[in-house]
Coordinates of C-alpha atoms in Angstrom, one line a residue:
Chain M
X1160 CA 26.5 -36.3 -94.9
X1161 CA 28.1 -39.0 -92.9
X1162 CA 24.9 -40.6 -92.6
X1163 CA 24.4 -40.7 -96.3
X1164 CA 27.9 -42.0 -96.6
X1165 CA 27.6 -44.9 -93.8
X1166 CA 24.0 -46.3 -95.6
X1167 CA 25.3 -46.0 -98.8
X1168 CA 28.2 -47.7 -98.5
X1169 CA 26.4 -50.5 -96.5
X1170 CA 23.6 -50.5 -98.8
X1171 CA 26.6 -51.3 -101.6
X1172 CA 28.3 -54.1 -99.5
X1173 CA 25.4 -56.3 -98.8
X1174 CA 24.2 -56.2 -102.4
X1175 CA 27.4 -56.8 -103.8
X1176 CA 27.2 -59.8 -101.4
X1177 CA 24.1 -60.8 -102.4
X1178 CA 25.2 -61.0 -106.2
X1179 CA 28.5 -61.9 -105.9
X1180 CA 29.6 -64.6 -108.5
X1181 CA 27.8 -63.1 -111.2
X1182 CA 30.0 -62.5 -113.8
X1183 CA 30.5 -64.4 -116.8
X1184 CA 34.7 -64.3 -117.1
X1185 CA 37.1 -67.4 -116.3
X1186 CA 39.3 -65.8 -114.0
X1187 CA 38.3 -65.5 -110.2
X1188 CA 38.3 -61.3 -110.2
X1189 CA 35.9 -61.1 -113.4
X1190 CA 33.7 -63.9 -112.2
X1191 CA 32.9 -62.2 -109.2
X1192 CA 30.5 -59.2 -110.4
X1193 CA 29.1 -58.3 -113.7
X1194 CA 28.7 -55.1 -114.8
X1195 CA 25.1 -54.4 -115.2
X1196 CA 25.0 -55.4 -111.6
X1197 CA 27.6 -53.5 -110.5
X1198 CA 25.3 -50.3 -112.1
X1199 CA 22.5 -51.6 -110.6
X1200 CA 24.1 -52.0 -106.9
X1201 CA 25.5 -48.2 -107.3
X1202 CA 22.3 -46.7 -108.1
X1203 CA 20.2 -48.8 -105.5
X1204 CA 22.4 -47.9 -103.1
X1205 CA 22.1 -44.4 -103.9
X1206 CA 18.2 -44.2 -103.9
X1207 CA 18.1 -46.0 -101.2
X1208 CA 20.6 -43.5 -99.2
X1209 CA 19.3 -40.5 -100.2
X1210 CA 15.2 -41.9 -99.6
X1211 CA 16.1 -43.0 -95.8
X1212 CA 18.7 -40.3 -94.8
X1213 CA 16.7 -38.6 -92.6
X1214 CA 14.8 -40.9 -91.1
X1215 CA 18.1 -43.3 -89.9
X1216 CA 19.5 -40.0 -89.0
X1217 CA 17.0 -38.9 -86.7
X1218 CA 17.1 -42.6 -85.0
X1219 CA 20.8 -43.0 -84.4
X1220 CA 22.1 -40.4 -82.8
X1221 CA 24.8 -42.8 -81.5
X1222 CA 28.3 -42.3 -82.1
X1223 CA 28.4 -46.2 -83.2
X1224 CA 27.7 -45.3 -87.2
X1225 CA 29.8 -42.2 -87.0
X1226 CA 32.4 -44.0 -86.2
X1227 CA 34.4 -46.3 -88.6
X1228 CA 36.8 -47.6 -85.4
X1229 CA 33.6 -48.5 -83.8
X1230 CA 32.1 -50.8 -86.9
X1231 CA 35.6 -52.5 -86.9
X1232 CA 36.0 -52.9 -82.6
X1233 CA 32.1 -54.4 -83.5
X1234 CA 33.0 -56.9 -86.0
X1235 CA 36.4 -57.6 -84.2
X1236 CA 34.8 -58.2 -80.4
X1237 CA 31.8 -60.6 -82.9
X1238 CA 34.5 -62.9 -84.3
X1239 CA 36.8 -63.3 -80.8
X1240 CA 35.5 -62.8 -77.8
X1241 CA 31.6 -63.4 -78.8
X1242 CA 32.4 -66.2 -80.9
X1243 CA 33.9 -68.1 -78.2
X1244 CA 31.7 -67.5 -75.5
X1245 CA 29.8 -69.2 -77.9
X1246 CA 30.9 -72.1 -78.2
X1247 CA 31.5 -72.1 -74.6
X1248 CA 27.5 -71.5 -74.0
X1249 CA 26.8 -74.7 -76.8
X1250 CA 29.3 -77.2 -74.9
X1251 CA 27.5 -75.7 -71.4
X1252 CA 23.9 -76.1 -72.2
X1253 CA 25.0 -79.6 -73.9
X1254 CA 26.0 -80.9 -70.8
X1255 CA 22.8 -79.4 -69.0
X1256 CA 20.8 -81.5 -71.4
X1257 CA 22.6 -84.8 -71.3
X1258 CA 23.1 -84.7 -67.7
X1259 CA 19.8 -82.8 -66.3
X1260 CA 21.6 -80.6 -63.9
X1261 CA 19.7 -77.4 -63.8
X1262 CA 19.6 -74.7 -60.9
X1263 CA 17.1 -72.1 -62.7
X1264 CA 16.4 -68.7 -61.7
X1265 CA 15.3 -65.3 -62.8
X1266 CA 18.3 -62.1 -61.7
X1267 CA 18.0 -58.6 -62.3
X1268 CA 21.5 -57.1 -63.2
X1269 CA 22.3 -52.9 -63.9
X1270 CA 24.6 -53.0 -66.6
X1271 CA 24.6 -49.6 -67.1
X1272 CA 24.5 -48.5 -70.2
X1273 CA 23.1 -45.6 -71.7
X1274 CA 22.2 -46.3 -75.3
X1275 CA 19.9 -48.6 -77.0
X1276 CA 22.0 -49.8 -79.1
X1277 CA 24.7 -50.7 -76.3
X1278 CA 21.7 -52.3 -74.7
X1279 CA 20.7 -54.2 -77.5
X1280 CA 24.0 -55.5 -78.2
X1281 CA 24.7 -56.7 -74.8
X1282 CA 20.9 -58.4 -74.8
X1283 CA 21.4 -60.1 -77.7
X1284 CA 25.0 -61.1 -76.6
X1285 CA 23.3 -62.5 -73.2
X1286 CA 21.2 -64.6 -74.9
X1287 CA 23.3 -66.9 -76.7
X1288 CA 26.1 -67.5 -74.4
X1289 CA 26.5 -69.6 -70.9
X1290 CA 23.0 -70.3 -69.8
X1291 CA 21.2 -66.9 -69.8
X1292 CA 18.3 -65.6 -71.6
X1293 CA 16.9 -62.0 -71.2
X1294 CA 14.0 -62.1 -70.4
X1295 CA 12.8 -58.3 -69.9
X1296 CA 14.2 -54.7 -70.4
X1297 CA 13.4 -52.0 -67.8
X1298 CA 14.6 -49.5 -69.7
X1299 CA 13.7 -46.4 -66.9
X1300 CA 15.6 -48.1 -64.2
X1301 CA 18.0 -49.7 -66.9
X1302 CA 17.9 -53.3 -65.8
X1303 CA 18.0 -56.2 -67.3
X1304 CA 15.7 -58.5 -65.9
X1305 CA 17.4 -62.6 -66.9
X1306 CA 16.8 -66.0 -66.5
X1307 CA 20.2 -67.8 -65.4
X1308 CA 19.9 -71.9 -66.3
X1309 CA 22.4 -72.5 -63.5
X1310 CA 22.4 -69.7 -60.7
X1311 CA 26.0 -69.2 -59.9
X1312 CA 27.4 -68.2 -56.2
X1313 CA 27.5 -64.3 -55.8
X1314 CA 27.8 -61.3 -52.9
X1315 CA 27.0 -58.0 -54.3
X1316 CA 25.5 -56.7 -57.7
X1317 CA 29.1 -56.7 -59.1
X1318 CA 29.9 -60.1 -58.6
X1319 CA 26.5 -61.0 -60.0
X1320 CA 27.0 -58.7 -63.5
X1321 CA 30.3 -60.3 -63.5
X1322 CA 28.5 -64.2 -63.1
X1323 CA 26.2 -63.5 -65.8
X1324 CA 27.6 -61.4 -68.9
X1325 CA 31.5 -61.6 -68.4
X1326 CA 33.0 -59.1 -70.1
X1327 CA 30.1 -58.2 -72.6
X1328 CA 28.7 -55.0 -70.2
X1329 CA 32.5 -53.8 -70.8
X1330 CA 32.3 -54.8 -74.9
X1331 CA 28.9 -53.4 -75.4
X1332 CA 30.3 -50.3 -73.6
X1333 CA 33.1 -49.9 -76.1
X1334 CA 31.5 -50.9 -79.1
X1335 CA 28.2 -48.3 -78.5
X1336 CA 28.9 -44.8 -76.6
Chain E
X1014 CA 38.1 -85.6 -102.7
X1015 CA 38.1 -88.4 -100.2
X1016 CA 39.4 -86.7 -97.2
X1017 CA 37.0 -83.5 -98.7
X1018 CA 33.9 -86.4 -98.1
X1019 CA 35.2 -87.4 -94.3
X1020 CA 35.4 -83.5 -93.5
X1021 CA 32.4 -82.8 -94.7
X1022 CA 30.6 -85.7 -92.9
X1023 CA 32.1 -85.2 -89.7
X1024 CA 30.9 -81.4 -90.1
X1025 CA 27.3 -82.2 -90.8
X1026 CA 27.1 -84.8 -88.2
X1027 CA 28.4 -82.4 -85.3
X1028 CA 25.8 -80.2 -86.5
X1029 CA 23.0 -82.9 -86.5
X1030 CA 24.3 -84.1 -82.6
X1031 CA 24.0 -80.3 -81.2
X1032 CA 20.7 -79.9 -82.8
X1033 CA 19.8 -83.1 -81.8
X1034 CA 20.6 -82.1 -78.3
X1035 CA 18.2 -79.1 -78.7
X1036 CA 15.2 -82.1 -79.0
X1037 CA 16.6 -83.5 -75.9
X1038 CA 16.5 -80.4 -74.5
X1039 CA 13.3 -79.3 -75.3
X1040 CA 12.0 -82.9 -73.7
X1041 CA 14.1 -83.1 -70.5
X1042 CA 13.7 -79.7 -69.5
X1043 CA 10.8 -78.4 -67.2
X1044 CA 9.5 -74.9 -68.1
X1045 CA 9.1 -72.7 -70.7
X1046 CA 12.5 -70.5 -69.9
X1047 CA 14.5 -73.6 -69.7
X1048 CA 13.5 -75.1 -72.9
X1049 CA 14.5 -71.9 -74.9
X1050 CA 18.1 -71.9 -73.8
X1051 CA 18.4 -75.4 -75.5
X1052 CA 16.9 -74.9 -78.7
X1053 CA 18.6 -71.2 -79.1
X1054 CA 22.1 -72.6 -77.6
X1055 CA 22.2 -75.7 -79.7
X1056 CA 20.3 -74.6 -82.8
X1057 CA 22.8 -71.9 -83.5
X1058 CA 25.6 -74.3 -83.0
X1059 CA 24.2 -77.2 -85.2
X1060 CA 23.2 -74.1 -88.2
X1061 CA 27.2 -73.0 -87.4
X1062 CA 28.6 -76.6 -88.3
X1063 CA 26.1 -77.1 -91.4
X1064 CA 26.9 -73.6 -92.7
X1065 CA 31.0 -74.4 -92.3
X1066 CA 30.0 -78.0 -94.6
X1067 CA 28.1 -76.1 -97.0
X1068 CA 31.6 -73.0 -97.1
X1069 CA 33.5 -75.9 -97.7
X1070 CA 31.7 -77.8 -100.2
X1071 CA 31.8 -74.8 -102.2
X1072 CA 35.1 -73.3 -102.0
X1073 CA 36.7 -77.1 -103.0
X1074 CA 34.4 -77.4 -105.3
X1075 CA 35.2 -73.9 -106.9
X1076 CA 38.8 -74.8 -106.8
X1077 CA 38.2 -78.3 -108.6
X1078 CA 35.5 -77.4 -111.4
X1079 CA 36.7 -75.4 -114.6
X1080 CA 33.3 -74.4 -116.2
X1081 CA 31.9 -71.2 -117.2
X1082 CA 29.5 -71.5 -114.5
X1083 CA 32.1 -71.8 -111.9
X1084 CA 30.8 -68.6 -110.5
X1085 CA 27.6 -70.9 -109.1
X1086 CA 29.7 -72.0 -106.4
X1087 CA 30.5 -68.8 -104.7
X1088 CA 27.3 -67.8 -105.0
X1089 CA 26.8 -70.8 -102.7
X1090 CA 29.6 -70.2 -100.4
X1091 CA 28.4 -66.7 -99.4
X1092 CA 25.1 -67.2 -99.7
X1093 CA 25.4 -69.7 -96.9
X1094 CA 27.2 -67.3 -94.6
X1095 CA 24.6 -65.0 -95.0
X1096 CA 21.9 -67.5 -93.9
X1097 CA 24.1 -67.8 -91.3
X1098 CA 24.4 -64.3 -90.2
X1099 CA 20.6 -64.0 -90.2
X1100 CA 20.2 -66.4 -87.9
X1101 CA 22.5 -65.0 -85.6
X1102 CA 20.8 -61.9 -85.5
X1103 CA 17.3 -63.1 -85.3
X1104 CA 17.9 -66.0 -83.2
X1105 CA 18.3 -64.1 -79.5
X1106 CA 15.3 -61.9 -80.4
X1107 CA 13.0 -64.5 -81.4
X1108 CA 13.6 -66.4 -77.9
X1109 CA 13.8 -63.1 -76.0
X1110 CA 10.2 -62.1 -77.3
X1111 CA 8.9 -65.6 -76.4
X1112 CA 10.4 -65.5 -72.6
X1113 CA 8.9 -61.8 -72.7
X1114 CA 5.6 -63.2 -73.2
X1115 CA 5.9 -65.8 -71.0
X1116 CA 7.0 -63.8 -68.1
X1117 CA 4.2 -61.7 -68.7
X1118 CA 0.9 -63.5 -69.5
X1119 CA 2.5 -64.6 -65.9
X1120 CA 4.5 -68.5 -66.3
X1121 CA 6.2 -68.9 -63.2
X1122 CA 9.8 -70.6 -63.8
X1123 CA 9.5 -73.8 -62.2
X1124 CA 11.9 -75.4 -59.7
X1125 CA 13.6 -71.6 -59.1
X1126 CA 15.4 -70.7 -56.9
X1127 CA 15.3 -67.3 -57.1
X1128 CA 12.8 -64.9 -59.1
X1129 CA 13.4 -61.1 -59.1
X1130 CA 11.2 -60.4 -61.7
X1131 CA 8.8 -58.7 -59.7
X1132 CA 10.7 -55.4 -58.6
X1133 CA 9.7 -54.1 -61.7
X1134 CA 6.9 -51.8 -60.0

């Protein structure tokens, strides 16, 4: 039931996105939907909920969609913390460029997560921030296996998680079990 | 509107220096692994600073045009977003996938100075 709930109420957000502006009125509330689109995003959303309910709730069994708080922390920890590491990697690799100083190297770091999804956060969160790309996913020994543009200084494996995803193995964590 | 037009300039031509800096990038740099980081790094930055032109654009235009097809303009605004999000989320995979290939049709990163890829077996 959740389930149902979760896609159908995505399913309703992203087309009401999608068609926002729609509606023919003068005043900023009325121009945003119509109503025949309004019907039509309801009862898409509905099929669409009620035709994939079983399969998307036989592939998450994380706690991730179960949990509103989760959702939130997810689109909170995007606009903050991700979004400025962001910028941070950008100003990084644009020095790199202009000034060819590269020290390139491929690491292997144990995060240690457990789900896929925390895993595939925290790759896709590697990969556009300060100068590392995954490169591989060893998902028995649950490694990450990542090429780091500028190979930082480091003593044991907790200095080198530290060096190369900050605070995302802690965020993915949070966000995803 | 003026100070609308220098805004909007100086947006689009951050965005055309960072992706600009992804060319450089991709010429400079030596190998395969390198190269990705500039043009995923400084694409998504120069797509961030169009998108933010194109938001603009369309909420001051929104704000300034009374016309029954006013609604045009936030179709723009978050439709532009949107693009934007898209990117985000296929960006990483798309140069993740083509370092995966790399590394295993067997590229060597060149002037490394350390490679631990091989403890996989």
């Amino acid at each position: 039931m959740l389930t149902f709930l979760t896609i159908f109420l995505g399913c309703l957000a992203i087309y009401l996105l999608l068609v926002a502006g729609s509606g023919p009125g003068a005043t900023f509330l009325t121009q945003l939907f119509s109503y025949e689109e309004l019907i039509a995003a309801v009862l898409l959303a509905l099929l669409t909920a009620v035709v994939t309910r079983v399969v998307i709730g036989k592939a998450v069994n994380d706690n991730m969609l179960k949990n509103p708080l989760r959702l939130g922390m997810f689109v909170f920890y995007t606009f903050t913390v991700w979004l400025y590491y962001l910028a941070k990697a950008n100003l990084d690799v644009a020095y790199r460029v202009i000034t060819g100083r590269i020290r390139p190297g491929i690491v292997r770091i144990k995060p240690g997560l457990k789900t896929e999804l925390g895993r595939t956060i925290l790759a896709n969160s590697i990969t556009l921030t300060p100068g590392t790309l995954t490169v591989d996913l060893d998902d028995k020994k649950d490694e990450l296996v990542i090429h780091w543009i500028n190979v930082g200084e480091y003593k044991d494996e907790k200095e080198k998680l530290n060096g190369v995803c900050g605070p995302f193995a802690d965020w993915a964590r949070r966000i995803a079990e | 509107m003026d100070v609308i037009i220098i805004v909007l300039l100086v947006l689009i031509g951050l965005s055309t220096f960072f992706s600009l800096l992804g060319v450089f990038g991709l010429m400079r740099f030596p190998d395969v692994y390198t190269r990705l980081h500039a043009t995923t790094k400084c694409t998504t930055f120069g797509s961030l600073f169009m998108v933010i032109a194109v938001m603009v654009y369309g909420v001051v235009r929104y704000l300034e045009v009374e016309s029954y097809n006013q609604g045009s303009f936030i179709v723009l605004t978050v439709h532009a977003f949107l693009a934007f999000v898209a990117i985000l989320l296929t960006n990483p995979s798309g140069a993740h996938a083509i370092a995966r290939a790399a590394r295993r049709t067997g590229i060597e990163p060149e002037q490394a100075v350390i490679d631990e890829f091989e403890e996989v077996k």
